[in-house]
Short mmCIF file of C-alpha atoms and ligand atoms in Angstrom, two decimals:
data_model
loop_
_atom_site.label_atom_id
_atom_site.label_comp_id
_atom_site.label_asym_id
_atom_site.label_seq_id
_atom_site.Cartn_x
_atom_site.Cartn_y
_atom_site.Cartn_z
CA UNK A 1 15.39 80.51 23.89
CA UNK A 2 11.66 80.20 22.56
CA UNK A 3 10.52 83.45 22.16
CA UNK A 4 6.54 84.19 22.97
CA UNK A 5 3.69 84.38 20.70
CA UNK A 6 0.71 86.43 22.41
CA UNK A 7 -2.24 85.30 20.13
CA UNK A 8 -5.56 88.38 20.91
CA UNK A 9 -8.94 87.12 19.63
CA UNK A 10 -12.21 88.64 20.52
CA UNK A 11 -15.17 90.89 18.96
CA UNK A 12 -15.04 93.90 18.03
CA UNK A 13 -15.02 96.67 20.91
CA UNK A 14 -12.99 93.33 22.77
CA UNK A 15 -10.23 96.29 23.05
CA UNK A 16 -7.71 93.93 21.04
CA UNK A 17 -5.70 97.01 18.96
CA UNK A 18 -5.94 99.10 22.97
CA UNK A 19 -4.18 95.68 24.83
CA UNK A 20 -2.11 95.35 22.04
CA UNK A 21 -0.36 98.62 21.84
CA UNK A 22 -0.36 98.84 25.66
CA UNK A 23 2.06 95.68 25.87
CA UNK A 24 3.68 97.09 23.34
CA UNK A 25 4.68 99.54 25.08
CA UNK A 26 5.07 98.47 27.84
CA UNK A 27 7.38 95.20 26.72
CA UNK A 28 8.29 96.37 23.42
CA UNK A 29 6.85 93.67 21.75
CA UNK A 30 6.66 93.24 18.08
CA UNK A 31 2.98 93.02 16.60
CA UNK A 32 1.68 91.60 13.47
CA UNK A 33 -1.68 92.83 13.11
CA UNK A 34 -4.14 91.24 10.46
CA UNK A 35 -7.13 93.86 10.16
CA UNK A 36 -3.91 96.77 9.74
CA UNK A 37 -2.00 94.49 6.86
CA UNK A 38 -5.26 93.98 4.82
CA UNK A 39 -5.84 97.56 5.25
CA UNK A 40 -2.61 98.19 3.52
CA UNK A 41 -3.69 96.61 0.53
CA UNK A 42 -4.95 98.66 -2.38
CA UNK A 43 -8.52 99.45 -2.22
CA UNK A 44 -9.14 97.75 -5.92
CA UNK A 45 -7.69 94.76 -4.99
CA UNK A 46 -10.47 92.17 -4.11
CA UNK A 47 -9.39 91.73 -0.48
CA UNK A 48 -10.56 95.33 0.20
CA UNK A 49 -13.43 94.54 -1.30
CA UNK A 50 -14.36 91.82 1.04
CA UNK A 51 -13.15 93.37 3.92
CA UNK A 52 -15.97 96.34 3.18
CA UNK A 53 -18.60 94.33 3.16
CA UNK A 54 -17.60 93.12 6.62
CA UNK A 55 -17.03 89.48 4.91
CA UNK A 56 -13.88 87.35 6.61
CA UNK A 57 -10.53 87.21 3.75
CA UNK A 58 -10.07 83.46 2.54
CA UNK A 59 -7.55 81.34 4.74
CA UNK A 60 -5.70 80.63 1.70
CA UNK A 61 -4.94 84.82 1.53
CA UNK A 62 -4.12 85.06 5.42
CA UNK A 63 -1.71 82.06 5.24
CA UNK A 64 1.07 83.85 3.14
CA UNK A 65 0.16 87.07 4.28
CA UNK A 66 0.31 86.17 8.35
CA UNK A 67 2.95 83.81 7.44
CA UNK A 68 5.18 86.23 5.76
CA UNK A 69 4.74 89.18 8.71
CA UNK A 70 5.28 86.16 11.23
CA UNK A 71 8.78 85.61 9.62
CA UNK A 72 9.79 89.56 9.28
CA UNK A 73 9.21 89.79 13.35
CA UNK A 74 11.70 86.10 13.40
CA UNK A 75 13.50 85.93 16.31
CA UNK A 76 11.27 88.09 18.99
CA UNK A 77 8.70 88.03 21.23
CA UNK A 78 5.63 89.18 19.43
CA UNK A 79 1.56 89.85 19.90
CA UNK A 80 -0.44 88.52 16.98
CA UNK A 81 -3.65 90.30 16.65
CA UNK A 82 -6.91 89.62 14.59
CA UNK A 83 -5.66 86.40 13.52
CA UNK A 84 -6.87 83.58 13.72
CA UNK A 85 -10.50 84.08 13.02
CA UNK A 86 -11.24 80.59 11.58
CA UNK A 87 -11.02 77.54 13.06
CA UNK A 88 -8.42 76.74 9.66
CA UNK A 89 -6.61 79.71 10.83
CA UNK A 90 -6.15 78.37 13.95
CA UNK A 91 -5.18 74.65 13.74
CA UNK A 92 -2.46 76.38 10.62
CA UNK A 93 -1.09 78.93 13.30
CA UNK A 94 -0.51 75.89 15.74
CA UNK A 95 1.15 73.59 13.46
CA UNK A 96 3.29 75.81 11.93
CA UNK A 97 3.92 77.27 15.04
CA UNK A 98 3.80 75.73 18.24
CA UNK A 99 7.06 73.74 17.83
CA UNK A 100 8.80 77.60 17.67
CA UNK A 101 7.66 79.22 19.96
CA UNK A 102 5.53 79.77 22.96
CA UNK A 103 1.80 80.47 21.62
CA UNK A 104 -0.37 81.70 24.22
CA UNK A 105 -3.93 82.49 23.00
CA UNK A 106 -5.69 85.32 24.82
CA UNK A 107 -9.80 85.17 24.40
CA UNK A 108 -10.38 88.88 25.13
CA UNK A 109 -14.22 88.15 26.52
CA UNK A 110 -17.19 90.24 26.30
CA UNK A 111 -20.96 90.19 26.12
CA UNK A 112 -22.39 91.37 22.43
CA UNK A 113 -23.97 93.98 24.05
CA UNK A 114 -20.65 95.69 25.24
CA UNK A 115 -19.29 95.29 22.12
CA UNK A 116 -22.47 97.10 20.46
CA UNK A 117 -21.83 99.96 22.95
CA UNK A 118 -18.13 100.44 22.23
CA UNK A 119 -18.65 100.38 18.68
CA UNK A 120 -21.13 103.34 18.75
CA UNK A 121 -19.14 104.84 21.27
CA UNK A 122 -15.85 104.78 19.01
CA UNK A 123 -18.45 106.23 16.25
CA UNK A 124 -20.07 109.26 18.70
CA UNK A 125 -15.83 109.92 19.64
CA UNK A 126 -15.06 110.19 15.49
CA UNK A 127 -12.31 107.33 16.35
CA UNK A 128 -14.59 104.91 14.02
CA UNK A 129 -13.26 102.50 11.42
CA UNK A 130 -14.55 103.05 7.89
CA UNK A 131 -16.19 99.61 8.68
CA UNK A 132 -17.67 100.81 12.05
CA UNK A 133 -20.17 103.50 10.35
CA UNK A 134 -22.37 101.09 8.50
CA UNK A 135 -24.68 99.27 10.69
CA UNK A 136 -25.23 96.16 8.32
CA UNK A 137 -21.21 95.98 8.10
CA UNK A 138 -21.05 95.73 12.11
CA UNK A 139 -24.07 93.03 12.34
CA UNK A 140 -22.30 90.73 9.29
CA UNK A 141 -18.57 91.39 11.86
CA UNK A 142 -20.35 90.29 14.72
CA UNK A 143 -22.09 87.59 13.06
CA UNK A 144 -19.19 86.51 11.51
CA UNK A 145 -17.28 86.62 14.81
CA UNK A 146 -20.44 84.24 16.69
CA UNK A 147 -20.30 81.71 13.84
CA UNK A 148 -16.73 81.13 12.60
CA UNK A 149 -14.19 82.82 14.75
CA UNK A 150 -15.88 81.44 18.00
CA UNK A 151 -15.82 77.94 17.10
CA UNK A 152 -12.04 78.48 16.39
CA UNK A 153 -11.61 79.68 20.03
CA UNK A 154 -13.50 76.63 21.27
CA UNK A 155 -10.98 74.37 19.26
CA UNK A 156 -7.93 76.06 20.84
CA UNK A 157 -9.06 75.75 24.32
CA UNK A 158 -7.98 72.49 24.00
CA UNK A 159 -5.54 72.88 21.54
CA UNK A 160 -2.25 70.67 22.34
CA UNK A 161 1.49 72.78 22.62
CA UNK A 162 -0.08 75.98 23.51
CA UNK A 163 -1.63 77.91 26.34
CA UNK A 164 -5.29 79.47 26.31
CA UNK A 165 -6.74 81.97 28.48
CA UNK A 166 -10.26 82.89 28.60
CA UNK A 167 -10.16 86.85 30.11
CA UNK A 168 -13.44 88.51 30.99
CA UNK A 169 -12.65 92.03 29.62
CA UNK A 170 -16.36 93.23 30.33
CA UNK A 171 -14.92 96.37 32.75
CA UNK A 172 -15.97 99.93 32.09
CA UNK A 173 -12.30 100.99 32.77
CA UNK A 174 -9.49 99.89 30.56
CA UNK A 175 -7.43 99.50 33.31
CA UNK A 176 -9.72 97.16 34.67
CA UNK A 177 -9.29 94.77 31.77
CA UNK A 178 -6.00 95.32 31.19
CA UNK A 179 -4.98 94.29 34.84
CA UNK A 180 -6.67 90.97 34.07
CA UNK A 181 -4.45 90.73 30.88
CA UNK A 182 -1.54 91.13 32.47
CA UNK A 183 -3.00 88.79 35.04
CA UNK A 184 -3.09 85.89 32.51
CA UNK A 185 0.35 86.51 30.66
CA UNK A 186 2.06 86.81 34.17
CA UNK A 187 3.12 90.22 33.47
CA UNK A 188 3.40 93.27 36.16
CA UNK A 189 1.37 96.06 34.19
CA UNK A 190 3.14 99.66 34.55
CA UNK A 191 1.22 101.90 36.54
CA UNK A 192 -1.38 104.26 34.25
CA UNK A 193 -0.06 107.57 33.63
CA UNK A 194 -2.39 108.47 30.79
P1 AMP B 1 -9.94 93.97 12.09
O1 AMP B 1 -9.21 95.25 11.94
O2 AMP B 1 -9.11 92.94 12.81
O3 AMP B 1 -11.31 94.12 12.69
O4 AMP B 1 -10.16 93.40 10.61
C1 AMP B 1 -10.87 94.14 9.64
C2 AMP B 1 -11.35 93.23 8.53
O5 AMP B 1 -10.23 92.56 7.92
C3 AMP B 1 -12.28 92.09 8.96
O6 AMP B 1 -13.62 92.51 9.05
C4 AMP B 1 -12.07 91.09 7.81
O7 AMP B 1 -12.74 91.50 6.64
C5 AMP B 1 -10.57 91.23 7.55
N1 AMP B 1 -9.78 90.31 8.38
C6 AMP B 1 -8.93 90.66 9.39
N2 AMP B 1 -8.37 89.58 9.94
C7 AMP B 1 -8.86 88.51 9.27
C8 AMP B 1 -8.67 87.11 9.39
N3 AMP B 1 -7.87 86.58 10.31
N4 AMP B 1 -9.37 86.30 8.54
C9 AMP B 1 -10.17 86.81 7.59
N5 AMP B 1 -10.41 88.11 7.45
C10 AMP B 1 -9.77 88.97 8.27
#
């Protein structure tokens, strides 16, 4: 049995953490989580550093990192969020990859202006990210997301061995967007009760 690989790239505000732990939950999924790993590391350690200026972590530091969460989740389906960002990122995560198990890259899309919004409005609800409050931090993210991580979603559009969906997650509602999710992956979503 190959077991699935849910890949989640988008911008910030995309709602990639809010899918994530909603499938999660619902399917009981496992989920390796990039932003929450490098988060874990110590804050003198020079990959905090980079992450608070809102700079990307070198490939080099994501490989061993993703690499060795990918192989704690083994044998299971599992959603793999905020990785890849880079278009080395990506083409790694399909060769090592794609031969074991069924990738399926979800572009979570938005417009940059709905990400702007959400970010302010996770800022005004005090459910910010210490790199949410600084404005120059958010621009460098977005930037960041426009001029490296995009051309990596381009490249796996075409991408041989796995499957790519482009979902338009531009919806006030959550439920909105996450119907379309569940749209792509084939999956019947469970009826909102929050
Ligand atoms: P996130 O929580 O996914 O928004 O990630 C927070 C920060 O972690 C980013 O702004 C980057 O500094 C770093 N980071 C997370 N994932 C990656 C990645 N795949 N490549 C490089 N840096 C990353």
């Amino acid at each position: 049995m190959t077991y699935k690989m849910i890949v989640l790239m988008g911008g910030q505000g995309a709602g990639k953490g809010t899918h994530a732990r909603r499938l999660i939950d619902e399917k009981g999924y496992k989920y390796v989580e990039a932003g929450a790993i490098l988060r874990g590391l110590p804050t003198t350690s020079p990959v905090a550093q980079i992450m608070a200026r809102g700079e990307l972590v070198p490939d080099e530091d994501l490989f061993k990192i993703i690499g060795d969460a990918i192989q704690k989740v083994g044998a299971s389906d599992m959603i793999v969020d905020g990785f890849p960002r880079t278009i080395g990122q990506a083409q790694w995560l399909v060769k090592q990859y794609s031969a074991k198990y069924d990738i399926h890259v979800l572009y979570l899309n938005l417009p940059e202006e709905i990400m702007l919004q959400r970010i302010q409005n996770r800022i005004r609800e005090g459910v910010g990210r210490a790199d949410d409050d600084n404005p120059e931090t958010v621009r460098r993210r977005l930037d960041n997301f426009k001029k490296t991580t995009m051309p990596a979603v381009i490249w796996l559009q075409t991408a041989p061995g796995i499957k790519f969906s482009d979902v338009d997650v531009s919806e006030f509602e959550f439920e909105s967007n996450y119907a379309k999710v569940c749209n792509a992956l084939k999956i019947t979503p469970k009826t909102a009760t929050r």
